[in-house]
Amino acid sequence: MNFGSTPLDDLRLPSRVTIYEVGPRDGLQNESTVLPVTIKAEFVARLVDAGHTVVEATSFVHPKWVPQMADAEELWRMIDLTPGVRYPVLVPNSRGLRRALDLGVRDVAVFGSVTETFSRRNLNRTVDESLEMFAPVVADAREGGLGVRGYLSMCFGDPWEGEVPVSRVLEVATRMWRLGCTELSLGDTIGVATPGRVSAVLDALITSGIPVGSIAVHFHDTYGQALANTLTALHKGVTTIDASAGGLGGCPYAGSATGNLATEDLLWHLHGLGIETGIDLRKMVDTSVWLAHHLGRSSPSRTVTALAG
Amino acid sequence: MNFGSTPLDDLRLPSRVTIYEVGPRDGLQNESTVLPVTIKAEFVARLVDAGHTVVEATSFVHPKWVPQMADAEELWRMIDLTPGVRYPVLVPNSRGLRRALDLGVRDVAVFGSVTETFSRRNLNRTVDESLEMFAPVVADAREGGLGVRGYLSMCFGDPWEGEVPVSRVLEVATRMWRLGCTELSLGDTIGVATPGRVSAVLDALITSGIPVGSIAVHFHDTYGQALANTLTALHKGVTTIDASAGGLGGCPYAGSATGNLATEDLLWHLHGLGIETGIDLRKMVDTSVWLAHHLGRSSPSRTVTALAG
C-alpha cells in the first residue's frame, strides 16, 4: 500500500540522508545472545544489499571486555567488501588500531564520553585520560588516510549525573574534533533527550565552527523520543543519522529492552518526508525478522512489528 | 534522576497543552480482555488523580457492536465526577445521545471517517450518510449546552485506499465543523503519517478558518512516528493532543500491537520541552503498570517500560 511522501515545507530539511548502520557492532554488542560469525557476515551482507553505504562492522576490543566481538578478525575476513561502502570498525586504543590497519580497515571509530561518571565506569578512565589515549589513535589513523569517527556518549543526560550542561558537551566535542576526528557522533546513550536539548547542543557545536556535515546524531528510543529528536537534527542540517537494524541492542544503563533507534522506523520517517536514503525498507524488515529469529526474540522496532505480519 | 527541561527556542511551541485521555474508551475498546466495571472506574479515578482534566470515559454504543462498552451506564454512575474535569462519552447516534443526556453527560463525541472505505466498513454508511446521521446528534447536543467533539479517522492514510488527499480531509472536516462540532480530532488511525503530511493537513484546515484551538490530533504509534508528528502539530499551534494511558488499544487495521500514542511517552516529550500538562508522570506509569497487570500483558509504551523496572 502506498501512502506517498510529503516534504515538510516550512522547515528546511536535507533532501538526502546517510544512515550510519550500527547494528552489527553497537547492536549485537548489547544483545545477550552471541551469534555465530557466519550469521554476522550474512547480516553485514544483507545490510549492504538493502542499500546501506556505511555499516559499522565490529569492534577490535579485547574479548575479555566484549566477548560478543571476539570474532572480529574472522568476521572482517569473511566480509565481501563492496566498493563505495564504508565498513568502520571500533578501536579502543592504539593496539586495536594496529589490528585494524593490519587487516586493511579504512574507517575506524573511537568511543568516548562527555561525562566523568560514564567515562570512569565504561572506560575506567577520566575524560582527560581517555582523550590522551585517543590522541595517538586518531593521529595515526589520519596519517594512514583513514576516516575517524569520535563517539561522544551521554551528550543529553547521564544516568548518574542527570542533566549534562551544553557547555560540557561543547568542551569535549571541541577537544575530540581538534584531535583530528573526521566525524563526531553525539550519543543520547540513555534516550532521555527531547528536541529542545537536541537543538541547544547542535546550535552550540555548529556555532563553534564544527561543520554540521561532520556531525552525526545517535539517538536511543528508550523513552520513545528518537524520531522527534531526529526531526530536530534534520532541521539543523544534520545529514548523518545513526540507527540499528530492527532496533538491535538494548540499553544496559536503563531498565529497558529499547536501545538504539531502529533503522526501519527511521526509514519510514525519512521516506515519508521525501528524504532519500538509498535503502530498501522491505529488505530491512526481512533482515530484522530473520535476525530476530536467530536471536530468539522479536524486534522492538514499531515498523518491523507492523510490517512483519 | 532529573534531566531538566529545555524549550525549543527556534520553533514557537505552546507553553501548555491539554492531553485528551482516551484510554478508558478508545484504549479499552480495542483490548481483547474485558475488564470488570470496578477496575474501569478505578482507572478513570486514577487518571484524574494523576492530573488529567479530560478523560473520555466510555461509549454509548450498542453492546452488539462493542461488547467491551456494555457496562457504559453502570460505569458512568460509578464515576465520582470531579469539578473542572470533563468526561466525554462517545455517542454513535441520536439514541446514544439520549442515553447520555439522561445521565447528565456534559461532553460527547461522534466518530466519523474521511475515507469512504473505512466509513462503510466501520459505520456501515457512506461519508454522506454518516454526516446526515451526525447532524441531529450535534445539533441536539449543542442545544443542550454540551461540548461536541468530532472524530475524523483515516486523515493521513487509509489501509484500503492508501494515500488520502489533503483536500478530502479538508472537505469532511469543514462539513463536520459546520454541523456545529466544538472540537475536531484528526486521527492517524493506522499510524502511517509523517511530519510533512501532518503539516499540510493542519495548514489546510487552519487556513480555511477552523480555529487551531478547536483542532486536536490523534496519532497512533504503529510505525513509531507519533511524537515526531506531535512536535509538528505543536509547532502549528495545536494545544490538544490525544493519548492513551500506557498506549492502551491495539491497531485492528494493521498487524501490530501498537496503537494509540502512549500518554507517558507524550508526557516525557512535553515536560522535556518545558511544556506544562498538569499531569504527574510517575502516577501515570504506576497506573499503566497496574492496568497491564489486569490486562495480562505489558504496556507497549517505551517510557512505561523504562520507568517501571
Coordinates of C-alpha atoms in Angstrom, one line a residue:
Chain A
M1 CA 0.0 0.0 0.0
N2 CA 1.4 3.4 -1.0
F3 CA 0.9 6.3 1.5
G4 CA 3.0 8.7 -0.6
S5 CA 5.5 11.2 0.8
T6 CA 5.1 14.9 1.7
P7 CA 8.1 17.2 2.3
L8 CA 7.9 19.4 5.4
D9 CA 7.8 22.8 3.6
D10 CA 8.2 25.2 6.5
L11 CA 11.4 23.7 7.9
R12 CA 14.4 23.3 5.6
L13 CA 15.3 19.6 5.7
P14 CA 18.0 17.9 3.7
S15 CA 17.0 16.1 0.6
R16 CA 19.2 13.1 1.3
V17 CA 20.5 11.5 4.5
T18 CA 23.2 8.9 5.2
I19 CA 22.1 6.3 7.7
Y20 CA 25.1 5.1 9.7
E21 CA 24.2 1.5 10.4
V22 CA 25.4 0.3 13.9
G23 CA 23.5 -3.0 14.1
P24 CA 26.5 -5.4 13.7
R25 CA 28.6 -3.6 16.3
D26 CA 26.7 -1.5 18.7
G27 CA 23.5 -3.6 18.3
L28 CA 25.0 -7.1 18.6
Q29 CA 27.5 -6.0 21.3
N30 CA 24.5 -5.3 23.6
E31 CA 22.5 -8.4 22.8
S32 CA 22.8 -11.3 25.3
T33 CA 22.8 -13.9 22.5
V34 CA 26.2 -14.3 20.8
L35 CA 25.6 -15.1 17.1
P36 CA 27.9 -17.4 15.0
V37 CA 30.3 -15.5 12.8
T38 CA 28.6 -16.8 9.7
I39 CA 25.3 -15.2 10.7
K40 CA 27.1 -11.9 11.4
A41 CA 28.8 -12.0 8.0
E42 CA 25.4 -12.7 6.3
F43 CA 23.9 -9.8 8.4
V44 CA 26.5 -7.3 7.1
A45 CA 26.0 -8.6 3.5
R46 CA 22.2 -8.2 3.8
L47 CA 22.6 -4.6 5.1
V48 CA 24.7 -3.7 2.1
D49 CA 22.3 -5.5 -0.2
A50 CA 19.5 -3.4 1.2
G51 CA 21.4 -0.3 0.2
H52 CA 23.4 0.7 3.2
T53 CA 26.7 2.6 2.4
V54 CA 28.0 2.7 5.9
V55 CA 28.0 -0.4 8.1
E56 CA 29.9 -0.4 11.4
A57 CA 31.1 -4.0 11.2
T58 CA 32.7 -4.9 14.5
S59 CA 35.0 -3.8 17.4
F60 CA 38.7 -4.6 17.9
V61 CA 38.3 -4.5 21.6
H62 CA 39.8 -7.1 23.9
P63 CA 37.4 -10.2 24.1
K64 CA 37.7 -10.1 27.9
W65 CA 35.6 -6.8 27.9
V66 CA 33.3 -7.6 25.0
P67 CA 33.1 -11.3 24.3
Q68 CA 30.4 -10.7 21.7
M69 CA 33.2 -9.2 19.4
A70 CA 35.8 -11.9 20.0
D71 CA 35.4 -13.0 16.4
A72 CA 36.2 -9.5 15.0
E73 CA 39.1 -10.5 12.8
E74 CA 37.4 -13.7 11.5
L75 CA 34.3 -11.7 10.7
W76 CA 36.3 -9.0 8.9
R77 CA 37.9 -11.6 6.6
M78 CA 34.5 -13.0 5.8
I79 CA 33.0 -9.7 4.6
D80 CA 32.9 -9.3 0.9
L81 CA 33.9 -5.6 0.7
T82 CA 31.7 -3.7 -1.7
P83 CA 33.2 -0.7 -3.5
G84 CA 31.6 2.5 -2.3
V85 CA 30.6 1.1 1.0
R86 CA 32.4 2.0 4.2
Y87 CA 32.8 -0.6 7.0
P88 CA 34.1 1.3 10.1
V89 CA 35.5 -0.7 13.0
L90 CA 35.6 0.4 16.6
V91 CA 39.1 0.6 18.0
P92 CA 39.5 1.3 21.7
N93 CA 43.2 2.1 21.7
S94 CA 46.5 2.0 19.6
R95 CA 46.6 -1.7 19.9
G96 CA 43.1 -2.0 18.4
L97 CA 44.1 0.4 15.6
R98 CA 47.2 -1.7 14.7
R99 CA 45.0 -4.8 14.3
A100 CA 42.6 -2.7 12.1
L101 CA 45.5 -1.4 10.0
D102 CA 47.0 -4.8 9.5
L103 CA 43.6 -6.0 8.1
G104 CA 43.2 -3.1 5.7
V105 CA 40.4 -1.4 7.5
R106 CA 39.7 2.1 6.0
D107 CA 37.5 3.7 8.7
V108 CA 37.7 3.5 12.4
A109 CA 35.8 4.9 15.4
V110 CA 36.8 5.7 19.0
F111 CA 34.3 5.7 21.8
G112 CA 34.4 8.4 24.4
S113 CA 32.1 10.1 26.9
V114 CA 31.3 13.7 27.8
T115 CA 30.5 12.8 31.4
E116 CA 33.1 11.8 34.0
T117 CA 31.0 9.1 35.6
F118 CA 30.3 7.2 32.5
S119 CA 33.9 7.6 31.3
R120 CA 35.2 6.0 34.5
R121 CA 32.6 3.3 34.5
N122 CA 32.8 2.4 30.8
L123 CA 36.4 3.2 30.0
N124 CA 37.9 3.1 33.5
R125 CA 39.5 6.5 32.8
T126 CA 38.7 10.1 33.4
V127 CA 37.7 12.1 30.3
D128 CA 41.1 13.7 30.2
E129 CA 42.8 10.3 30.3
S130 CA 40.5 8.9 27.6
L131 CA 41.4 11.9 25.3
E132 CA 45.1 11.3 25.9
M133 CA 44.5 7.7 24.9
F134 CA 42.6 8.7 21.8
A135 CA 45.2 11.3 20.6
P136 CA 47.7 8.9 19.1
V137 CA 45.0 6.6 17.7
V138 CA 43.3 9.5 15.8
A139 CA 46.7 10.9 14.7
D140 CA 48.0 7.5 13.4
A141 CA 44.7 6.7 11.7
R142 CA 44.6 10.0 9.9
E143 CA 48.2 9.6 8.9
G144 CA 47.2 6.3 7.3
G145 CA 44.4 8.1 5.4
L146 CA 41.6 6.6 7.5
G147 CA 38.3 8.3 8.4
V148 CA 38.0 8.6 12.2
R149 CA 34.6 8.9 13.9
G150 CA 34.6 10.0 17.5
Y151 CA 31.6 8.8 19.6
L152 CA 30.6 11.1 22.4
S153 CA 28.3 9.3 24.7
M154 CA 25.9 10.8 27.3
C155 CA 25.6 14.1 25.5
F156 CA 22.0 14.7 26.6
G157 CA 21.8 13.2 30.1
D158 CA 23.8 10.7 32.2
P159 CA 22.2 8.0 34.4
W160 CA 24.3 9.0 37.4
E161 CA 24.8 12.7 36.9
G162 CA 21.4 13.6 35.4
E163 CA 21.3 16.8 33.3
V164 CA 24.5 17.3 31.3
P165 CA 25.4 21.0 30.6
V166 CA 25.6 22.0 27.0
S167 CA 28.9 23.7 27.8
R168 CA 30.3 20.3 28.8
V169 CA 29.3 18.7 25.5
L170 CA 30.8 21.5 23.6
E171 CA 34.1 21.3 25.5
V172 CA 34.6 17.6 25.0
A173 CA 33.3 17.7 21.4
T174 CA 35.8 20.5 20.6
R175 CA 38.7 18.6 22.1
M176 CA 37.7 15.4 20.1
W177 CA 37.4 17.5 16.9
R178 CA 40.8 19.1 17.5
L179 CA 42.4 15.6 17.9
G180 CA 41.5 15.2 14.2
C181 CA 38.3 13.2 14.2
T182 CA 36.6 13.5 10.8
E183 CA 33.1 12.9 12.2
L184 CA 31.6 13.3 15.7
S185 CA 28.6 11.1 16.7
L186 CA 26.6 12.7 19.5
G187 CA 25.0 10.0 21.6
D188 CA 21.9 10.1 23.7
T189 CA 23.0 6.9 25.3
I190 CA 20.1 6.5 27.7
G191 CA 17.4 8.0 25.4
V192 CA 16.3 10.8 27.6
A193 CA 16.7 13.7 25.2
T194 CA 13.9 15.9 23.9
P195 CA 14.0 18.3 21.0
G196 CA 14.9 21.5 22.9
R197 CA 18.1 19.9 24.3
V198 CA 19.0 18.5 20.9
S199 CA 18.6 21.9 19.3
A200 CA 20.7 23.6 22.0
V201 CA 23.5 21.1 21.8
L202 CA 23.6 21.2 18.0
D203 CA 23.5 25.1 17.9
A204 CA 26.4 25.2 20.3
L205 CA 28.6 22.9 18.3
I206 CA 27.7 24.4 14.9
T207 CA 28.2 27.9 16.1
S208 CA 31.6 27.0 17.5
G209 CA 32.7 26.0 14.0
I210 CA 32.4 22.3 13.9
P211 CA 30.9 21.7 10.4
V212 CA 27.4 20.3 10.5
G213 CA 28.3 17.9 7.8
S214 CA 30.7 16.2 10.2
I215 CA 28.2 15.8 13.0
A216 CA 26.1 12.7 13.3
V217 CA 23.4 12.0 15.9
H218 CA 22.9 8.8 17.7
F219 CA 19.6 8.6 19.5
H220 CA 18.2 5.8 21.6
D221 CA 14.5 5.2 21.7
T222 CA 14.3 4.3 25.4
Y223 CA 11.6 6.9 26.1
G224 CA 10.2 6.9 22.5
Q225 CA 11.8 10.3 21.7
A226 CA 14.3 9.2 19.0
L227 CA 12.4 10.3 15.9
A228 CA 11.2 13.6 17.3
N229 CA 14.9 14.3 18.1
T230 CA 15.9 13.2 14.6
L231 CA 13.4 15.6 13.1
T232 CA 15.0 18.4 15.1
A233 CA 18.5 17.4 14.0
L234 CA 17.4 17.3 10.3
H235 CA 16.1 20.8 10.8
K236 CA 19.5 21.8 12.0
G237 CA 21.1 20.4 8.8
V238 CA 22.4 17.1 10.2
T239 CA 22.7 14.6 7.4
T240 CA 24.1 11.5 9.1
I241 CA 21.8 9.6 11.4
D242 CA 22.9 6.5 13.4
A243 CA 20.4 3.6 13.5
S244 CA 20.4 -0.1 14.3
A245 CA 18.6 -2.7 12.2
G246 CA 15.4 -3.7 14.0
G247 CA 16.4 -1.6 17.0
L248 CA 19.1 -4.2 17.9
G249 CA 20.9 -3.6 21.2
G250 CA 19.2 -2.9 24.5
C251 CA 20.1 -0.1 26.9
P252 CA 22.3 -1.5 29.6
Y253 CA 22.1 1.7 31.7
A254 CA 18.3 2.0 31.8
G255 CA 15.8 -0.8 32.7
S256 CA 14.5 -1.2 29.2
A257 CA 14.9 -3.5 26.2
T258 CA 14.7 -0.5 23.9
G259 CA 18.0 0.9 22.9
N260 CA 19.1 2.2 19.5
L261 CA 16.7 3.9 17.1
A262 CA 15.5 1.2 14.7
T263 CA 16.7 1.7 11.1
E264 CA 13.2 0.7 9.9
D265 CA 11.4 3.4 12.0
L266 CA 13.9 5.9 10.7
L267 CA 13.3 4.8 7.1
W268 CA 9.6 5.2 7.4
H269 CA 10.2 8.7 8.8
L270 CA 12.6 9.9 6.2
H271 CA 10.9 8.3 3.2
G272 CA 7.6 9.8 4.3
L273 CA 9.2 13.2 4.3
G274 CA 10.5 12.5 0.8
I275 CA 14.1 12.3 2.0
E276 CA 16.3 9.9 0.1
T277 CA 18.4 7.2 1.8
G278 CA 19.0 4.7 -1.0
I279 CA 17.9 1.9 1.4
D280 CA 15.1 -0.6 0.8
L281 CA 12.7 -0.7 3.7
R282 CA 11.2 -4.1 2.8
K283 CA 14.7 -5.7 2.7
M284 CA 15.5 -4.2 6.1
V285 CA 12.3 -5.6 7.6
D286 CA 13.0 -9.0 6.2
T287 CA 16.6 -8.9 7.5
S288 CA 15.4 -7.8 11.0
V289 CA 12.8 -10.6 11.1
W290 CA 15.5 -13.1 10.0
L291 CA 17.9 -11.8 12.7
A292 CA 15.3 -11.8 15.4
H293 CA 14.7 -15.5 14.7
H294 CA 18.5 -16.1 15.3
L295 CA 18.4 -14.0 18.5
G296 CA 15.3 -15.8 19.8
R297 CA 13.3 -12.6 20.4
S298 CA 11.1 -10.2 18.5
S299 CA 12.3 -6.8 17.2
P300 CA 11.4 -3.8 19.3
S301 CA 11.0 -1.7 16.1
R302 CA 7.5 -0.5 15.7
T303 CA 7.8 -0.6 11.9
V304 CA 9.2 -4.1 11.8
T305 CA 6.3 -5.2 14.0
A306 CA 3.8 -3.5 11.8
L307 CA 5.2 -4.8 8.5
A308 CA 6.4 -8.3 9.5
G309 CA 2.9 -9.8 9.9
Chain B
M1 CA 17.1 11.5 38.4
N2 CA 16.5 14.9 36.9
F3 CA 17.3 15.5 33.3
G4 CA 15.9 19.1 33.2
S5 CA 13.8 20.7 30.5
T6 CA 14.9 22.8 27.5
P7 CA 12.4 24.8 25.4
L8 CA 12.8 24.6 21.7
D9 CA 13.6 28.2 21.0
D10 CA 13.6 28.3 17.3
L11 CA 10.1 26.9 16.8
R12 CA 7.2 28.6 18.6
L13 CA 5.6 26.0 20.7
P14 CA 2.7 26.4 23.2
S15 CA 3.6 26.7 26.9
R16 CA 0.7 24.5 28.0
V17 CA -1.0 21.5 26.4
T18 CA -4.2 19.7 27.2
I19 CA -3.9 15.9 27.0
Y20 CA -7.2 14.3 25.9
E21 CA -7.0 10.9 27.6
V22 CA -8.7 8.2 25.5
G23 CA -7.5 5.2 27.5
P24 CA -10.8 4.2 29.1
R25 CA -12.8 4.4 25.8
D26 CA -10.6 4.1 22.7
G27 CA -7.9 2.1 24.6
L28 CA -10.1 -0.5 26.4
Q29 CA -12.4 -0.8 23.4
N30 CA -9.6 -2.2 21.4
E31 CA -8.2 -4.6 24.0
S32 CA -9.2 -8.2 23.8
T33 CA -9.5 -8.5 27.6
V34 CA -12.8 -7.1 29.0
L35 CA -12.2 -5.6 32.4
P36 CA -14.7 -5.6 35.3
V37 CA -16.5 -2.3 35.7
T38 CA -15.0 -1.7 39.1
I39 CA -11.5 -1.7 37.6
K40 CA -12.6 0.7 34.8
A41 CA -14.0 3.1 37.4
E42 CA -10.7 2.9 39.4
F43 CA -8.8 3.5 36.2
V44 CA -10.8 6.7 35.5
A45 CA -10.3 7.9 39.1
R46 CA -6.5 7.2 38.9
L47 CA -6.3 9.3 35.6
V48 CA -8.0 12.2 37.3
D49 CA -5.8 11.8 40.4
A50 CA -2.7 12.0 38.1
G51 CA -3.9 15.4 36.9
H52 CA -6.0 14.7 33.8
T53 CA -8.7 17.2 33.1
V54 CA -10.3 15.4 30.1
V55 CA -10.9 11.7 30.2
E56 CA -13.1 10.1 27.6
A57 CA -14.9 7.7 29.8
T58 CA -16.9 5.2 27.7
S59 CA -19.1 4.8 24.6
F60 CA -22.9 4.6 24.5
V61 CA -22.8 2.3 21.5
H62 CA -24.9 -0.9 21.2
P63 CA -23.2 -3.7 23.1
K64 CA -23.8 -5.9 20.0
W65 CA -21.1 -3.9 18.2
V66 CA -18.7 -3.1 21.1
P67 CA -19.2 -5.6 23.9
Q68 CA -16.3 -4.0 25.8
M69 CA -18.5 -1.0 26.5
A70 CA -21.7 -2.9 27.5
D71 CA -21.3 -1.5 31.0
A72 CA -21.3 2.1 29.9
E73 CA -24.2 3.3 32.1
E74 CA -23.1 1.4 35.1
L75 CA -19.6 2.8 34.8
W76 CA -20.9 6.3 34.4
R77 CA -22.8 6.0 37.7
M78 CA -19.7 4.8 39.5
I79 CA -17.5 7.7 38.4
D80 CA -17.1 10.3 41.1
L81 CA -17.2 13.4 38.9
T82 CA -14.6 15.9 39.8
P83 CA -15.3 19.6 39.2
G84 CA -13.2 21.1 36.5
V85 CA -12.7 17.7 34.8
R86 CA -14.5 16.8 31.6
Y87 CA -15.6 13.2 31.0
P88 CA -16.7 13.0 27.3
V89 CA -18.7 10.0 26.1
L90 CA -18.8 8.6 22.6
V91 CA -22.3 8.5 21.1
P92 CA -22.8 6.9 17.8
N93 CA -26.3 8.3 17.0
S94 CA -29.3 10.1 18.5
R95 CA -30.3 7.1 20.6
G96 CA -26.8 7.1 22.2
L97 CA -27.1 10.9 22.8
R98 CA -30.4 10.4 24.6
R99 CA -28.9 7.9 26.9
A100 CA -26.0 10.3 27.6
L101 CA -28.4 13.3 28.2
D102 CA -30.5 11.2 30.6
L103 CA -27.4 10.5 32.7
G104 CA -26.2 14.1 32.8
V105 CA -23.2 13.7 30.5
R106 CA -21.8 17.2 29.6
D107 CA -19.5 16.3 26.7
V108 CA -20.0 13.9 23.8
A109 CA -18.1 12.8 20.8
V110 CA -19.2 11.4 17.4
F111 CA -16.9 9.2 15.3
G112 CA -16.6 9.7 11.6
S113 CA -14.2 8.9 8.8
V114 CA -12.8 11.0 5.9
T115 CA -12.5 7.9 3.7
E116 CA -15.4 6.1 2.1
T117 CA -13.9 2.6 2.6
F118 CA -13.4 3.0 6.3
S119 CA -16.7 4.7 6.7
R120 CA -18.5 1.8 5.1
R121 CA -16.5 -0.8 7.0
N122 CA -16.7 0.8 10.4
L123 CA -20.0 2.6 10.3
N124 CA -21.8 0.7 7.5
R125 CA -22.5 4.1 5.9
T126 CA -21.1 6.3 3.2
V127 CA -19.5 9.5 4.5
D128 CA -22.5 11.5 3.4
E129 CA -24.8 9.1 5.3
S130 CA -22.7 9.4 8.4
L131 CA -22.8 13.2 8.3
E132 CA -26.6 13.0 7.9
M133 CA -26.7 10.8 11.0
F134 CA -24.5 13.1 13.0
A135 CA -26.3 16.3 12.1
P136 CA -29.2 15.9 14.6
V137 CA -26.8 14.5 17.3
V138 CA -24.5 17.5 17.1
A139 CA -27.5 20.0 16.9
D140 CA -29.3 18.4 19.9
A141 CA -26.1 18.2 22.0
R142 CA -25.2 21.8 21.3
E143 CA -28.8 22.9 22.1
G144 CA -28.4 21.1 25.4
G145 CA -25.2 23.1 26.1
L146 CA -22.8 20.1 25.6
G147 CA -19.4 20.2 24.0
V148 CA -19.2 18.0 20.9
R149 CA -16.0 16.5 19.6
G150 CA -16.0 15.2 16.0
Y151 CA -13.5 12.4 15.4
L152 CA -12.2 12.2 11.8
S153 CA -10.4 8.9 11.3
M154 CA -8.0 8.0 8.5
C155 CA -6.9 11.6 7.9
F156 CA -3.4 10.6 6.9
G157 CA -3.8 7.3 5.1
D158 CA -6.3 4.5 4.8
P159 CA -5.4 0.8 4.9
W160 CA -7.5 0.1 1.8
E161 CA -7.2 3.4 -0.1
G162 CA -3.6 4.3 0.7
E163 CA -2.8 8.0 0.5
V164 CA -5.6 10.3 1.4
P165 CA -5.7 13.7 -0.4
V166 CA -5.5 16.7 1.9
S167 CA -8.4 18.2 0.0
R168 CA -10.5 15.2 1.1
V169 CA -9.6 15.8 4.8
L170 CA -10.4 19.5 4.4
E171 CA -13.8 18.7 2.9
V172 CA -15.0 16.3 5.6
A173 CA -13.5 18.4 8.4
T174 CA -15.3 21.5 7.1
R175 CA -18.6 19.7 6.9
M176 CA -18.2 18.3 10.5
W177 CA -17.2 21.8 11.7
R178 CA -20.3 23.3 10.1
L179 CA -22.5 20.8 11.7
G180 CA -21.6 22.5 15.0
C181 CA -18.8 20.4 16.5
T182 CA -16.8 22.3 19.1
E183 CA -13.6 20.3 18.5
L184 CA -12.3 18.2 15.7
S185 CA -9.9 15.3 16.4
L186 CA -7.8 14.4 13.3
G187 CA -7.0 10.7 13.5
D188 CA -4.0 8.9 12.1
T189 CA -5.9 5.7 12.7
I190 CA -3.2 3.4 11.2
G191 CA -0.2 5.4 12.3
V192 CA 1.3 6.0 8.9
A193 CA 1.7 9.8 9.0
T194 CA 5.0 11.6 8.9
P195 CA 5.5 15.3 9.7
G196 CA 5.2 16.7 6.1
R197 CA 1.7 15.3 5.8
V198 CA 0.7 16.4 9.3
S199 CA 1.9 19.9 8.4
A200 CA 0.0 20.0 5.1
V201 CA -3.3 18.8 6.7
L202 CA -3.1 21.3 9.6
D203 CA -2.2 24.2 7.3
A204 CA -5.2 23.4 5.1
L205 CA -7.6 23.3 8.0
I206 CA -6.3 26.4 9.8
T207 CA -6.1 28.4 6.6
S208 CA -9.7 27.5 5.9
G209 CA -10.8 29.2 9.1
I210 CA -11.2 26.3 11.5
P211 CA -9.6 27.7 14.7
V212 CA -6.4 25.9 15.7
G213 CA -7.7 25.9 19.3
S214 CA -10.5 23.6 18.2
I215 CA -8.2 21.1 16.5
A216 CA -6.9 18.1 18.3
V217 CA -4.5 15.5 16.9
H218 CA -4.9 11.8 17.5
F219 CA -1.7 9.9 16.4
H220 CA -1.1 6.2 16.5
D221 CA 2.4 4.9 17.1
T222 CA 2.2 1.9 14.8
Y223 CA 5.3 3.0 12.8
G224 CA 6.9 4.9 15.7
Q225 CA 6.0 8.3 14.2
A226 CA 3.6 9.7 16.8
L227 CA 5.9 12.0 18.7
A228 CA 7.6 13.5 15.6
N229 CA 4.1 14.2 14.3
T230 CA 3.1 15.7 17.7
L231 CA 6.1 18.0 17.6
T232 CA 4.9 19.2 14.1
A233 CA 1.4 19.8 15.4
L234 CA 2.7 21.7 18.4
H235 CA 4.7 23.9 16.0
K236 CA 1.4 24.6 14.2
G237 CA -0.2 25.8 17.4
V238 CA -2.2 22.7 18.3
T239 CA -2.8 22.5 22.0
T240 CA -4.9 19.4 22.4
I241 CA -3.2 16.1 22.0
D242 CA -5.0 12.7 22.3
A243 CA -3.2 9.9 24.1
S244 CA -3.9 6.7 25.8
A245 CA -2.5 5.6 29.2
G246 CA 0.3 3.1 28.6
G247 CA -0.5 3.0 24.9
L248 CA -3.7 1.0 25.5
G249 CA -5.6 -0.2 22.5
G250 CA -4.0 -2.0 19.6
C251 CA -4.5 -1.2 15.9
P252 CA -7.1 -3.6 14.4
Y253 CA -6.3 -2.4 10.9
A254 CA -2.6 -3.0 10.9
G255 CA -0.8 -6.1 12.1
S256 CA 0.6 -4.5 15.2
A257 CA 0.0 -4.4 18.9
T258 CA 1.0 -0.7 18.9
G259 CA -1.9 1.6 18.6
N260 CA -2.5 4.9 20.4
L261 CA 0.3 7.2 21.3
A262 CA 1.1 6.4 25.0
T263 CA 0.3 9.2 27.4
E264 CA 3.6 8.6 29.2
D265 CA 5.7 8.9 26.1
L266 CA 3.9 12.2 25.4
L267 CA 4.5 13.4 28.9
W268 CA 8.2 12.7 28.6
H269 CA 8.2 14.7 25.4
L270 CA 6.2 17.7 26.6
H271 CA 7.8 18.0 30.0
G272 CA 11.3 17.7 28.4
L273 CA 10.3 20.7 26.3
G274 CA 9.2 22.6 29.3
I275 CA 5.5 22.4 28.2
E276 CA 3.1 22.2 31.1
T277 CA 0.4 19.5 31.3
G278 CA -0.6 19.4 34.9
I279 CA -0.1 15.6 34.8
D280 CA 2.1 13.5 37.1
L281 CA 4.2 11.1 35.0
R282 CA 5.1 8.8 37.9
K283 CA 1.4 8.4 38.8
M284 CA 0.6 7.6 35.1
V285 CA 3.4 4.9 35.0
D286 CA 2.1 3.3 38.2
T287 CA -1.5 3.3 36.7
S288 CA -0.3 1.7 33.5
V289 CA 1.6 -0.9 35.3
W290 CA -1.4 -1.6 37.5
L291 CA -3.7 -1.8 34.4
A292 CA -1.3 -4.0 32.4
H293 CA -1.4 -6.5 35.3
H294 CA -5.2 -6.6 35.0
L295 CA -5.0 -7.0 31.2
G296 CA -2.4 -9.7 31.5
R297 CA 0.1 -8.1 29.2
S298 CA 2.9 -5.5 29.4
S299 CA 2.5 -1.9 28.2
P300 CA 3.8 -1.1 24.7
S301 CA 4.8 2.4 26.0
R302 CA 8.6 3.0 25.8
T303 CA 8.5 5.3 28.8
V304 CA 6.4 2.9 31.0
T305 CA 8.9 0.1 30.1
A306 CA 11.9 2.3 31.0
L307 CA 10.4 3.6 34.3
A308 CA 8.5 0.5 35.5
G309 CA 11.6 -1.5 36.3

